[in-house]
Amino acid sequence: MLIVQKYGGTSVGSVERIKAVAQRIAKTASDRSIVVVVSAMGKTTDTLVKLANEISSNSCRREMDMLLSTGEQVTIALMSMALQELGVPAISLTGAQVGIVTEAQHSRARILHIQTERIEEHLQLGEVVVVAGFQGISQTPHQEITTLGRGGSDTSAVALAAALQAERCEIYTDVPGILTTDPRIVPEAQLMSEITCDEMLELASLGAKVLHPRAVEIARNYGIPLVVLSSWSDAPGTRVVSAIPKRPALQDLELTKPVDAIEYDTNQAGISMLRVPDRPGVAAKLFSSIALQKIDVDLIIQSIHESNTNDIAFTVRKDALKQVAAVADAILPALGKNYYPSLGEPEVKTEERPIAKVSLVGAGMIGRPRVAAKMFETLAAAGINMVMISTSEVKVSCVVDAEDCEKAINSLSLAFDVNVADISMSSADLELGEVPSPVRGVALDINQARLAVRQVPDRPGIAAKIFGLLAQQNISVDMIIQSQRCHSVNGSLTRDVAFTVSQPEGEATYQILANAAAKFGWGEVVLESGIAKVSVVGSGMISHSGIAAQMFEALAVSQINILMIATSEIKISCVVKEEDGVKALQAIHKAFGLSGNGVVKVPA
Ligand code: ADP
Ligand code: ASP
Ligand code: MG
């Protein structure tokens, strides 16, 4: 039996820790083969980044990889020595020596394949193989040292487990497993014994750095049993479970098809509330009134505000539309007047035309901005206008006119090479058996910036242009929202489009779009860096009405204003001001009853 074990930075942060981990490995190495993947000791990688910054704020990525990859090499040698000292035969290998072959993209290389022969030879000899995580080597002739992106040792470990067809991959870290949220912010966070890959993908990409999202993607695609546990205890930790995998070939390991299915739902109706006041409690009031009627809401989006008013748009089942419209109408008077009467008063608008939701599904969309851009391009080429857009890590959904649904599915399945068998009506993702709450985890991402593009001409192809331009520069966008409100500019209709990107990419994104404004005919571009995103995730959320209402209420009670809302079937995200982020996370975690009685201690 073969297992891959990965030990993160804190777990190997000192010589004492390395010795303790070696003891642990020695215990299990007696009756099985072990491949150990290690990170750099403690905060070594951060320290190296700082050193480079002292020389240049703009060091070339090749040299950064050369520098950062040294961190892991220290640990492999020391770990191997510690094992040998205990009488356990061991050998350390760098990513290049193992043959972890990656793309030539420095600082964010994806793994193409792993040559397993050398590792297998050593395992045959009864040795523990200690591999440097986070690093690889580009293909011949140059054979450059590459790194996989910060936190990438998890990805090295799971990829090795896939390539070696290991029984299991164990990720040892400084917390007891996957918790309901980050224990550094909420010490009362509770351990989950099990979580689905899709839930974990969302959490990981939304700021829960306990697992690298790409590691989860590989585990999901190849069906690798994955466990996250503490290197300080013998507690069982958290199992990350996947549905039956498709087990793609091991060539191009991290380049598998990004989209594996298309889902559609023609039983939807759209409704929006326009020009509602921009203050805490409005979304809470609306969605709690709807939840009281036991009506499920599917997509929810709230766009950027304009002169202190917001638009909230959402979809419900067709047969609930009338009832929901009545509920929304009934709360209008309670919202009060707007400060700028010239904009018009709050209004409820139902979409007269029947609509359909079409979604691309697949774990490979993370960090691949081209997928969403290509979806928009494909729809535009087919002459289909998008009414709403909503993105998550495992899904991009577009709401289109119902009469365009079939055409949309056909063109998308061609463009993304999706088999007919993988086209289906929307369905629930893998659900766990007994879970106490439909909301499983809460995450905070303070590393985000928000952009708004004003007065975007309302015609097919413009969203494709915007996101295509960004995809060309490899900028990943999240929470794309298209406003429901149309403006008439010189006689033609325009809408606003807003989205979030990671903070370091905010400025570049702004430049690209501002420079292209005149050419493509959109208006002002607005960048706002001080935002945070809080999200709740759970695959049981689909069948529970009122989750969104509960989240919005928790924020309203804390007097936190919601700047943007976007949802998918298993996630609801709200953008709030950066300084409200931590308070928002704590309030939401508490509101869903996720706090336990004990507190999680995180080693310093
Ligand atoms: P390692 O060095 O072992 O890779 P990381 O620091 O990358 O460890 O990840 C572990 C940290 O992730 C924890 O110390 C914790 O603060 C943070 N974290 C954030 N969200 C969660 C969560 N939902 N569950 C567990 N840990 C989380
Ligand atoms: N040492 C690398 C980092 O700090 C990789 C890792 O620890 O996973 O990002
Ligand atoms: Mg990590």
Short mmCIF file of N, CA and C in Angstrom, two decimals, residues 193-196 199 239 241 429-438 440 539-540 544:
data_model
loop_
_atom_site.label_atom_id
_atom_site.label_comp_id
_atom_site.label_asym_id
_atom_site.label_seq_id
_atom_site.Cartn_x
_atom_site.Cartn_y
_atom_site.Cartn_z
N SER A 193 -16.15 16.44 9.66
CA SER A 193 -15.52 15.13 9.45
C SER A 193 -15.43 14.83 7.96
N GLU A 194 -16.31 15.46 7.18
CA GLU A 194 -16.34 15.18 5.75
C GLU A 194 -16.79 16.43 5.00
N ILE A 195 -16.30 16.61 3.80
CA ILE A 195 -16.75 17.72 2.96
C ILE A 195 -16.65 17.26 1.51
N THR A 196 -17.54 17.74 0.63
CA THR A 196 -17.43 17.32 -0.77
C THR A 196 -16.37 18.16 -1.47
N GLU A 199 -17.73 21.59 -2.54
CA GLU A 199 -17.79 22.55 -1.44
C GLU A 199 -16.39 23.06 -1.12
N ARG A 239 -12.25 14.19 5.76
CA ARG A 239 -12.16 13.54 4.46
C ARG A 239 -12.79 14.44 3.40
N VAL A 241 -14.41 14.30 -0.04
CA VAL A 241 -14.94 13.21 -0.86
C VAL A 241 -15.41 13.70 -2.23
N ASP A 429 -25.62 18.79 -6.64
CA ASP A 429 -24.32 18.17 -6.62
C ASP A 429 -24.33 17.07 -5.57
N LEU A 430 -23.23 16.34 -5.51
CA LEU A 430 -23.09 15.30 -4.50
C LEU A 430 -23.43 15.85 -3.12
N GLU A 431 -24.33 15.19 -2.43
CA GLU A 431 -24.68 15.67 -1.09
C GLU A 431 -24.24 14.68 -0.04
N LEU A 432 -23.84 15.18 1.10
CA LEU A 432 -23.42 14.30 2.18
C LEU A 432 -24.65 13.81 2.92
N GLY A 433 -24.50 12.71 3.66
CA GLY A 433 -25.63 12.15 4.38
C GLY A 433 -26.17 13.08 5.45
N GLU A 434 -25.71 12.89 6.67
CA GLU A 434 -26.21 13.66 7.81
C GLU A 434 -25.42 14.94 7.97
N VAL A 435 -25.95 16.07 7.58
CA VAL A 435 -25.23 17.29 7.90
C VAL A 435 -26.13 18.20 8.73
N PRO A 436 -25.59 18.76 9.80
CA PRO A 436 -26.41 19.53 10.72
C PRO A 436 -26.96 20.81 10.10
N SER A 437 -26.23 21.44 9.18
CA SER A 437 -26.70 22.70 8.62
C SER A 437 -26.46 22.68 7.12
N PRO A 438 -27.39 23.24 6.35
CA PRO A 438 -27.15 23.30 4.91
C PRO A 438 -25.94 24.17 4.58
N ARG A 440 -22.23 24.87 5.20
CA ARG A 440 -21.16 24.06 5.77
C ARG A 440 -19.98 24.92 6.20
N SER A 539 -23.49 22.22 -0.09
CA SER A 539 -24.25 21.63 -1.20
C SER A 539 -25.70 21.40 -0.82
N GLY A 540 -26.03 21.48 0.47
CA GLY A 540 -27.42 21.31 0.86
C GLY A 540 -28.24 22.58 0.73
N HIS A 544 -32.90 24.39 0.40
CA HIS A 544 -33.35 25.09 1.60
C HIS A 544 -33.66 26.55 1.27
#
